[in-house]
Short mmCIF file of C-alpha atoms and ligand atoms in Angstrom, two decimals:
data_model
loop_
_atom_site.label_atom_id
_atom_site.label_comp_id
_atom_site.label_asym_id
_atom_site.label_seq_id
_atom_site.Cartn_x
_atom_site.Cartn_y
_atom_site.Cartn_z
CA UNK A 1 -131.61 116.93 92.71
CA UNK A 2 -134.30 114.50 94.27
CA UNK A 3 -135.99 111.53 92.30
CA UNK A 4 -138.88 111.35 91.02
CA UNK A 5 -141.56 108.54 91.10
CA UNK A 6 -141.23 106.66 87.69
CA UNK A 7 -144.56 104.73 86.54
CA UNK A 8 -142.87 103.34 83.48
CA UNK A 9 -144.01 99.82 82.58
CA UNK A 10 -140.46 99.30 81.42
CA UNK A 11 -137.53 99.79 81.57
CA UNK A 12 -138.85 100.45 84.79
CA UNK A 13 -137.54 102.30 88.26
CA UNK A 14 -134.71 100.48 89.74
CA UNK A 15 -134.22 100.60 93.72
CA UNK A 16 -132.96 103.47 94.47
CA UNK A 17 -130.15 101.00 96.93
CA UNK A 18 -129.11 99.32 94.06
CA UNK A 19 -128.62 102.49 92.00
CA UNK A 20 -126.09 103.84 94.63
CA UNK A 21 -124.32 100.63 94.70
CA UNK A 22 -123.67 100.33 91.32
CA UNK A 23 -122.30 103.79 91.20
CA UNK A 24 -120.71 103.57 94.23
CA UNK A 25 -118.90 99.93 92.78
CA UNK A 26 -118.82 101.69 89.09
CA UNK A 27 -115.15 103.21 88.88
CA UNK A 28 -113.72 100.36 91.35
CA UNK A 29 -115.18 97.32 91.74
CA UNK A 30 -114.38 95.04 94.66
CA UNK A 31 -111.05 96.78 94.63
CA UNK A 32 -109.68 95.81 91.15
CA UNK A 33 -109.40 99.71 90.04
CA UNK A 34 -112.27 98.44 86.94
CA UNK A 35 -115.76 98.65 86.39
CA UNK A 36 -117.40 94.91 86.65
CA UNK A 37 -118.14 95.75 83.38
CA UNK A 38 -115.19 95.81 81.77
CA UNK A 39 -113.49 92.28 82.83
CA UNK A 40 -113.64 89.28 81.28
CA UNK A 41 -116.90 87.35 81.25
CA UNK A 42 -114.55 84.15 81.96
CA UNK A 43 -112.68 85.47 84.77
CA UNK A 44 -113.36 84.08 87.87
CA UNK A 45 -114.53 87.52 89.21
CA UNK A 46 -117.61 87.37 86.72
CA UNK A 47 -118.41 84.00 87.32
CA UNK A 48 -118.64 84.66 90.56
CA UNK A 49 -121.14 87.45 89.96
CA UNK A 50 -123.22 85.41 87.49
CA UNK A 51 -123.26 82.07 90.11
CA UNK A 52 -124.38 84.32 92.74
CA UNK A 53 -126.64 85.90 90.52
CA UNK A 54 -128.34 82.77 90.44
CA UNK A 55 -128.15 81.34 93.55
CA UNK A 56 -130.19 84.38 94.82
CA UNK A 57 -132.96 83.59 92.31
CA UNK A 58 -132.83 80.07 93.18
CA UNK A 59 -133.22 80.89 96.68
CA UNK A 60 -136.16 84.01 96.12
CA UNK A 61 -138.27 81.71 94.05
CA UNK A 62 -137.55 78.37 95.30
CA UNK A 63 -135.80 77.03 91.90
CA UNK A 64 -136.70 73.26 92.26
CA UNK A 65 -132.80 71.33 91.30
CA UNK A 66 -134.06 69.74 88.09
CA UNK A 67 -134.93 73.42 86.36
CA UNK A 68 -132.06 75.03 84.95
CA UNK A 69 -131.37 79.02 84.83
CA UNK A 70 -130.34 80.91 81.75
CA UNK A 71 -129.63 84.72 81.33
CA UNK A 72 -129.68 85.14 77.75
CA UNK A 73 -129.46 88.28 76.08
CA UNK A 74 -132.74 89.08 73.06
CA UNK A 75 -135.54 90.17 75.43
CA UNK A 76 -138.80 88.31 75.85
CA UNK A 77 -139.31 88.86 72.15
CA UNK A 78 -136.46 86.23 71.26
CA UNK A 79 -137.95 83.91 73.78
CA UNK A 80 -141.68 84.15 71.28
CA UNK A 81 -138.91 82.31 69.14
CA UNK A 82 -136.75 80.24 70.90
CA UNK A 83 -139.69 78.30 72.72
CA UNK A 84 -141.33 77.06 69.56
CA UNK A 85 -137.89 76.57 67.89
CA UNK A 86 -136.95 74.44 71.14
CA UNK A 87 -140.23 72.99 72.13
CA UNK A 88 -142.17 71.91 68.66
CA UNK A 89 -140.15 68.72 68.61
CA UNK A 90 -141.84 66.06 66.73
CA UNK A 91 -144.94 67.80 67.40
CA UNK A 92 -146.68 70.03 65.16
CA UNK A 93 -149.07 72.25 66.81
CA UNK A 94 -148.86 74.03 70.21
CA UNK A 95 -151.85 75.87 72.23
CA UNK A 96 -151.55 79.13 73.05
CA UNK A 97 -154.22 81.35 75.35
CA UNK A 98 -154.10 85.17 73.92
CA UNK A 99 -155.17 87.57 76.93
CA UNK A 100 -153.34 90.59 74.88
CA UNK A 101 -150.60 92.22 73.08
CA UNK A 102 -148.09 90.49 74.02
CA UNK A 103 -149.99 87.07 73.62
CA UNK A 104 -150.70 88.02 70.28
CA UNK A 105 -146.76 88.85 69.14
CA UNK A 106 -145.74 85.29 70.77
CA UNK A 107 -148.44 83.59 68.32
CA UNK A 108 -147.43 85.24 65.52
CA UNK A 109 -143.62 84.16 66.29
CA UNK A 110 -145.09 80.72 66.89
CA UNK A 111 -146.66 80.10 63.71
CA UNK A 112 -143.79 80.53 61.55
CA UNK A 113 -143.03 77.48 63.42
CA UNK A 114 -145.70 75.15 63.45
CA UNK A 115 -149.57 75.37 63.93
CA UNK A 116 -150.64 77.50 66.91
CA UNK A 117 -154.21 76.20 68.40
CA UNK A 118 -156.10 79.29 70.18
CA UNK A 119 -156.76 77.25 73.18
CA UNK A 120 -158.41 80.75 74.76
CA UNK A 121 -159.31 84.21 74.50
CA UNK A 122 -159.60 87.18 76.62
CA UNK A 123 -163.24 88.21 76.24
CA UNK A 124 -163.91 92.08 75.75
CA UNK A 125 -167.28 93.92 77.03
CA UNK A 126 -167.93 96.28 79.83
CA UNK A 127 -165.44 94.76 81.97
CA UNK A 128 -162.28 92.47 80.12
CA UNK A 129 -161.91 89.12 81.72
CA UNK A 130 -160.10 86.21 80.74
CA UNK A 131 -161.16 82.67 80.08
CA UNK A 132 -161.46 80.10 82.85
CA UNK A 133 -159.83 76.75 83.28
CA UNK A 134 -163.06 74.74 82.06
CA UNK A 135 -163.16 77.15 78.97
CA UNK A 136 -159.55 76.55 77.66
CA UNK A 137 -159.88 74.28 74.68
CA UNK A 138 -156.88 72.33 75.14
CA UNK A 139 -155.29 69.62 72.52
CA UNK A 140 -153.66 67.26 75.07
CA UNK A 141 -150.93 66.03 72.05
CA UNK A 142 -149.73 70.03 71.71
CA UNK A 143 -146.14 70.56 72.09
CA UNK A 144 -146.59 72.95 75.15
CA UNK A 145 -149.32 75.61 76.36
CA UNK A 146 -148.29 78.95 76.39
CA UNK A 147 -149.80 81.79 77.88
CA UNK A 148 -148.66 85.40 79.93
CA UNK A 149 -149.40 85.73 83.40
CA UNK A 150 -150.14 89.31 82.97
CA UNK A 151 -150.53 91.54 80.13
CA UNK A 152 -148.45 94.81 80.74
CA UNK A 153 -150.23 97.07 78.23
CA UNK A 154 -153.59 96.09 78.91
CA UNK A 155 -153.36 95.98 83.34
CA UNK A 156 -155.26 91.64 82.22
CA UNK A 157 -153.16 89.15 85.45
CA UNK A 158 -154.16 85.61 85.66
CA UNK A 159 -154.75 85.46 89.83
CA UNK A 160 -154.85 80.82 89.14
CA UNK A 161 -152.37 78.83 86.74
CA UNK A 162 -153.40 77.32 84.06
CA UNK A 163 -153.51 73.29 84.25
CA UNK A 164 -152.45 71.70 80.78
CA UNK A 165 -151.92 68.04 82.15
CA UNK A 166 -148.68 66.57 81.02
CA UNK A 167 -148.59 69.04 78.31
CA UNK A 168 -145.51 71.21 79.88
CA UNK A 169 -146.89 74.91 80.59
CA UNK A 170 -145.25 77.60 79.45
CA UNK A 171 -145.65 81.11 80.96
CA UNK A 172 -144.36 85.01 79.63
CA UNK A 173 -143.64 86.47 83.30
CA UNK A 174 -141.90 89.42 82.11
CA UNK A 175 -144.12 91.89 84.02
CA UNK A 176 -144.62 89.85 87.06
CA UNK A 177 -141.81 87.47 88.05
CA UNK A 178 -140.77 87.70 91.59
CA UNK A 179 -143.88 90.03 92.29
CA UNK A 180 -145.85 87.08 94.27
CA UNK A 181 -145.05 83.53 95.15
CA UNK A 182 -144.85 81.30 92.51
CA UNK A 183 -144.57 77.38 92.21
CA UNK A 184 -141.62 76.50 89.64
CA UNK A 185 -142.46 73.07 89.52
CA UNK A 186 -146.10 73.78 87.70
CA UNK A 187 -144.62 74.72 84.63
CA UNK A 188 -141.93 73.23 81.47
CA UNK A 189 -140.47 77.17 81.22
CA UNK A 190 -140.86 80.32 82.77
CA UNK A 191 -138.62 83.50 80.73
CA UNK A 192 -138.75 87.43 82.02
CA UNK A 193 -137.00 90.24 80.38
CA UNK A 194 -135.20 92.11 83.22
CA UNK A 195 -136.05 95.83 82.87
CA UNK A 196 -139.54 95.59 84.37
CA UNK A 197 -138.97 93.67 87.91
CA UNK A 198 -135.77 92.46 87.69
CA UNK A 199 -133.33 95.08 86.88
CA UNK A 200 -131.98 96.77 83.54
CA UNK A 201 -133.05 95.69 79.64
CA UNK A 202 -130.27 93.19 78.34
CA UNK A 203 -131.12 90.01 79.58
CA UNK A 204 -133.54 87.43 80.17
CA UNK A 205 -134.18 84.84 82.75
CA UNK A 206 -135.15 81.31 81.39
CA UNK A 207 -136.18 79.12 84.03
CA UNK A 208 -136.08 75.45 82.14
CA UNK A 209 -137.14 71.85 83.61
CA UNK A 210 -133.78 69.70 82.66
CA UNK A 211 -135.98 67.14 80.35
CA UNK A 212 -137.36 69.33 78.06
CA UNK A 213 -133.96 70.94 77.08
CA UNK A 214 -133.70 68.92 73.87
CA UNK A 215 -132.24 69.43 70.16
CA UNK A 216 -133.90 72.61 68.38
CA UNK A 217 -135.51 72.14 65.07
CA UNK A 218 -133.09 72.04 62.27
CA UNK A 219 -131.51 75.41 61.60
CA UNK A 220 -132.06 76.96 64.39
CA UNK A 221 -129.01 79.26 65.53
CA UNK A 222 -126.85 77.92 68.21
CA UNK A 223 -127.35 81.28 69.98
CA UNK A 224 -130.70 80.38 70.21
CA UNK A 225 -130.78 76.58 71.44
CA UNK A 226 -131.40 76.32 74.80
CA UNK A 227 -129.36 72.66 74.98
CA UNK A 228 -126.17 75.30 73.77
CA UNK A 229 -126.99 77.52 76.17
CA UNK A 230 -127.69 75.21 79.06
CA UNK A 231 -124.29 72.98 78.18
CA UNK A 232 -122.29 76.31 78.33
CA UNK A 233 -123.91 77.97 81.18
CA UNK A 234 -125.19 80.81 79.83
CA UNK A 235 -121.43 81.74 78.03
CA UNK A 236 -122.13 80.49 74.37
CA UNK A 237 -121.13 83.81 73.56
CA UNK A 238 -120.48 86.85 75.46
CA UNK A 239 -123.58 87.29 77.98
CA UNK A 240 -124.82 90.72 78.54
CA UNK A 241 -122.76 91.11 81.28
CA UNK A 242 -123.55 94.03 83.38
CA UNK A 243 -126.97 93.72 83.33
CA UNK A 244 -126.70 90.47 84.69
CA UNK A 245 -124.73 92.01 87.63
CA UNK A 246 -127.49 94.54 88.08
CA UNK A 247 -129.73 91.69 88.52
CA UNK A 248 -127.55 90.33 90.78
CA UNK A 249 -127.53 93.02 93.01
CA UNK A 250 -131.34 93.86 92.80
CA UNK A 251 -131.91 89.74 93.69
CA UNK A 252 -129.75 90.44 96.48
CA UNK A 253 -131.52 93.94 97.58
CA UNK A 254 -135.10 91.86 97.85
CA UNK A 255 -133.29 88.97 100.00
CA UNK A 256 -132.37 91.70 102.16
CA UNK A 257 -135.74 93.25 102.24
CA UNK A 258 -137.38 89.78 103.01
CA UNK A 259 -137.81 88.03 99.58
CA UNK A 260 -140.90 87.67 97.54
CA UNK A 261 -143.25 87.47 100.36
CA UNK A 262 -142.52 91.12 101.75
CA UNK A 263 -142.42 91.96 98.11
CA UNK A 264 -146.44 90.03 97.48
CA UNK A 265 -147.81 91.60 100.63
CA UNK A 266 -146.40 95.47 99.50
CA UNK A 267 -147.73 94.65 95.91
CA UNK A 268 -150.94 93.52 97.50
CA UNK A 269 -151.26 96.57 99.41
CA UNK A 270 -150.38 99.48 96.85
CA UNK A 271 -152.54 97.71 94.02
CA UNK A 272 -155.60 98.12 96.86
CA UNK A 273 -155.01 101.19 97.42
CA UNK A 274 -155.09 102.38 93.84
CA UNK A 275 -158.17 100.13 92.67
CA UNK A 276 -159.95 100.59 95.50
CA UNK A 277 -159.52 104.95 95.09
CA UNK A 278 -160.56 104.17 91.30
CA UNK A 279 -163.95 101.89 92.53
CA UNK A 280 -164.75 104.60 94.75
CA UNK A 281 -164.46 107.58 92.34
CA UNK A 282 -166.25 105.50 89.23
CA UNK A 283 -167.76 108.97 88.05
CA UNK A 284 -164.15 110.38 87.35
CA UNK A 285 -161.77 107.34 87.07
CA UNK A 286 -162.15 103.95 85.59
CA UNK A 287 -160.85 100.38 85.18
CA UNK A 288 -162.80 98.19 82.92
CA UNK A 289 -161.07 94.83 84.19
CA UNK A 290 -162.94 92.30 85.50
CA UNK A 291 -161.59 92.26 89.21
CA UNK A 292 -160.81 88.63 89.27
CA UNK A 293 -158.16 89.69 86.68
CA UNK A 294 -156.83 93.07 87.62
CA UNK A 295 -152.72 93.34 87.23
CA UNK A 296 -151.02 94.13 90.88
CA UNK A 297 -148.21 95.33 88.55
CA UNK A 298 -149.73 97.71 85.90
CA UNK A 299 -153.08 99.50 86.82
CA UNK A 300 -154.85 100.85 83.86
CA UNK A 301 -157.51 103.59 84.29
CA UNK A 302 -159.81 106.10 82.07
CA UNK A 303 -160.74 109.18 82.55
CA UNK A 304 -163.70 111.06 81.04
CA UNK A 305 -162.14 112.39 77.64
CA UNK A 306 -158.36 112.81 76.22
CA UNK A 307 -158.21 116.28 77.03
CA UNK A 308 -158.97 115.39 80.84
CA UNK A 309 -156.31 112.83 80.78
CA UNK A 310 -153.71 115.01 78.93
CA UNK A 311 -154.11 117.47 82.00
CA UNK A 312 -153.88 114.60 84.44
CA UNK A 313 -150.84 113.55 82.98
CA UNK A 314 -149.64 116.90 82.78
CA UNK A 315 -150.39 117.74 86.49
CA UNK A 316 -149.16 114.42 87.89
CA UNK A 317 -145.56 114.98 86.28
CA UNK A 318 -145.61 118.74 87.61
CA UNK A 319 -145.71 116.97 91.39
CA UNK A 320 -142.92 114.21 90.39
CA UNK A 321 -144.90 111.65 88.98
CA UNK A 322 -143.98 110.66 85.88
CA UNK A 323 -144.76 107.98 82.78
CA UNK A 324 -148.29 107.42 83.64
CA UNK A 325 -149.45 107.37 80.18
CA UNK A 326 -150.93 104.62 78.96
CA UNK A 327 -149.62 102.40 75.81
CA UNK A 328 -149.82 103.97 72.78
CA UNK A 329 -152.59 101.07 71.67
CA UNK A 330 -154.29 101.82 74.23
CA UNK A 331 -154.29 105.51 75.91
CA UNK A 332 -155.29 106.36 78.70
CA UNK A 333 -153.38 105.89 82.46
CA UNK A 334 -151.38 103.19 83.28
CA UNK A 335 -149.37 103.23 86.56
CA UNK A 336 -146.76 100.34 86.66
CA UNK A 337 -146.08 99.66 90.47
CA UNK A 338 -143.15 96.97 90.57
CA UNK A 339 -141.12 95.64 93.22
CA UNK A 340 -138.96 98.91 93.40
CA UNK A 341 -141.80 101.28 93.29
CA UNK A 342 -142.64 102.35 97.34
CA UNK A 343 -145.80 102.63 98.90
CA UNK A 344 -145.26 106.45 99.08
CA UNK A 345 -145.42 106.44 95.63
CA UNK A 346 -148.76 105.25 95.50
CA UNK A 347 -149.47 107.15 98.27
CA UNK A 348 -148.83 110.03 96.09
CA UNK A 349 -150.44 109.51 92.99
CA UNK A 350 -153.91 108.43 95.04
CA UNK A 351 -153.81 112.25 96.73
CA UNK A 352 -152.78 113.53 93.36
CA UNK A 353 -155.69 111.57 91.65
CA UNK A 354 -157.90 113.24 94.67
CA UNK A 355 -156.65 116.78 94.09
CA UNK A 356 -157.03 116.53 90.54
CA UNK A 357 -160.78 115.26 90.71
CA UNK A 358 -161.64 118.22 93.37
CA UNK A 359 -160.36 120.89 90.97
CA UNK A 360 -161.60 119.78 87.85
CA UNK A 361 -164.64 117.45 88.57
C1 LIG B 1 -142.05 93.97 78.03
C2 LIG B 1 -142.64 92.67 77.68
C3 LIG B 1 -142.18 91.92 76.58
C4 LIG B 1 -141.11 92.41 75.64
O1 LIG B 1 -139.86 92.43 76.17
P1 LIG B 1 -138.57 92.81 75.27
O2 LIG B 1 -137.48 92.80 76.25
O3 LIG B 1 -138.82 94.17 74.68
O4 LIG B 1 -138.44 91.78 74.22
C5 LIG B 1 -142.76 90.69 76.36
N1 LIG B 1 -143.73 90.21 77.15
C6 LIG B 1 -144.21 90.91 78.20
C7 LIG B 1 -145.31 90.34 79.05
C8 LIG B 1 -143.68 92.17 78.50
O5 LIG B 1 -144.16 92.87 79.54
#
């Protein structure tokens, strides 16, 4: 049996490397006849796994020493929580900038917390396109700005950062973490559910500046403080270990390959290739984002009617490419390219998307 090409937006395709060396480590790992997954998360073994765990992302995004790493288990969703439940303080309101789903469920988690200001808003026509930094109304006494880099469902990426002052920034990089360099040291937290670009579901990276780890508001769970958290490393409870180790060895797989900035330049180069097919077929495929705000990670295209694009996603899983429908909100394509998704896989789907034109254009 041969693999296929997987467009999922998530859980995603895993490196195909990493896949063998989890099985090959499944039965038997490092030689202590048991699956990593079945020891102890406070045996030294583990701990070594987790500390290199994050030592690799340290060292692939440049983890400034005064930000602190969690992997928490929850998802991104629990983070819509935790950050208002950790980062409302004294302070009652926070901004937020909605560019999409996802924007729109952390709002609606923030305001059972406090008062959310709409600081901006992703503006719909003929082309989407999101606000710009002189357009963001911003309250400078907010608790924090919060907004997501890019917005999986709807293929919306912010290509500039956001500037909220001393107002700490806040940023949802589930879909795009470790895809492109990134400075740490612009923003108050940075969290990224794994199964996209970072591994398996079952845990979440929070990347927190040491000062703003502070007491929650009042009955807030422990699980869910990030001062608990950050005082016990990660091990208030048991973490979701294995994942964690697959995110280990998939931090470890892009070190090998050359680290985020072979990863940028291949991202750079398949999202080209796909847009730049679409732009030149407008008659037969379409993207109606603004290109100053196209996602390198999920590329979201039309074709001329549902029964068209039923066919296309018919044919493309017929040749081994597979998951390229688009959200259920949303229809229509959506090819997720991660880090673990190769050229030849775009490669691929632009013939297929060729073929398929010819023969029924
Ligand atoms: C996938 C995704 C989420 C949700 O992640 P869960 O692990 O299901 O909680 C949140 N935000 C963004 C940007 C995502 O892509």
């Amino acid at each position: 049996m041969s693999r296929i090409y997987n467009f999922n937006a998530g859980p995603a395709m895993l490196p195909e490397d990493v896949l063998k060396q989890a099985q090959a480590e499944l039965l038997d790992w490092h030689g202590i006849g048991m699956s990593v997954m079945e020891i102890g998360h406070r045996t030294p073994e583990f701990i070594a796994v987790a500390e290199q765990a994050e030592a690799d992302l340290r060292d692939l995004m440049a983890i400034p020493k005064n930000y602190r790493v969690l992997f928490l288990a929850g998802g991104a969703t629990a983070q819509f929580a935790m950050v208002p439940m950790n980062f409302f303080g004294s302070k009652s309101t926070a901004d937020y900038i909605d560019t999409g789903i996802w924007s729109k469920k952390a709002i609606a988690e923030a305001k059972r917390y406090g008062t959310v200001n709409l600081a901006g808003e992703v503006r719909k026509g003929d082309l989407i396109s999101i606000p710009t930094q002189s357009e963001l109304k911003l309250d400078p006494n907010a608790a924090y700005l919060h907004y997501t880099p890019n917005e999986t469902i709807e293929g919306v990426e912010f290509q500039w950062v956001p500037d909220a002052g001393n107002v700490p920034l806040v940023a949802d990089m589930s879909s795009m973490i470790l895809s492109r360099p990134i400075d740490v040291s612009a923003y108050g937290l940075i969290y990224a559910g794994a199964q996209k670009n970072m591994g398996q579901a079952g845990v979440t990276v929070v990347i927190v500046r040491d000062d703003l780890i502070k007491d929650p508001i009042p009955y807030t769970p422990m699980l869910y403080s990030y001062k608990v958290e950050a005082e016990n490393k990660s091990f208030y409870n048991t973490p979701p270990t294995y994942s964690w180790y697959m995110a280990g060895l998939v931090f470890a797989w892009m070190k090998k390959k050359g680290g985020v900035k072979y990863f940028s330049e291949l991202n750079q180069r398949k999202a080209k290739k796909l847009y730049g097919f679409i732009d030149r077929h407008p008659e037969f495929y379409r993207n109606n984002i603004h290109p100053d705000c196209r996602s390198q990670m999920n590329v979201v295209f039309n074709l001329n009617s549902d029964e068209l694009t039923q066919r296309f996603l018919d044919g493309a899983a017929k040749v081994g490419l597979v998951n390229l429908k688009g959200h259920r909100l949303s229809g229509g394509v959506r090819a997720s390219i991660y880090n673990a998704m190769p050229e030849e896989g775009v490669d691929q789907l632009v013939a297929f998307m060729q073929e398929f034109e010819r023969t029924n254009g």
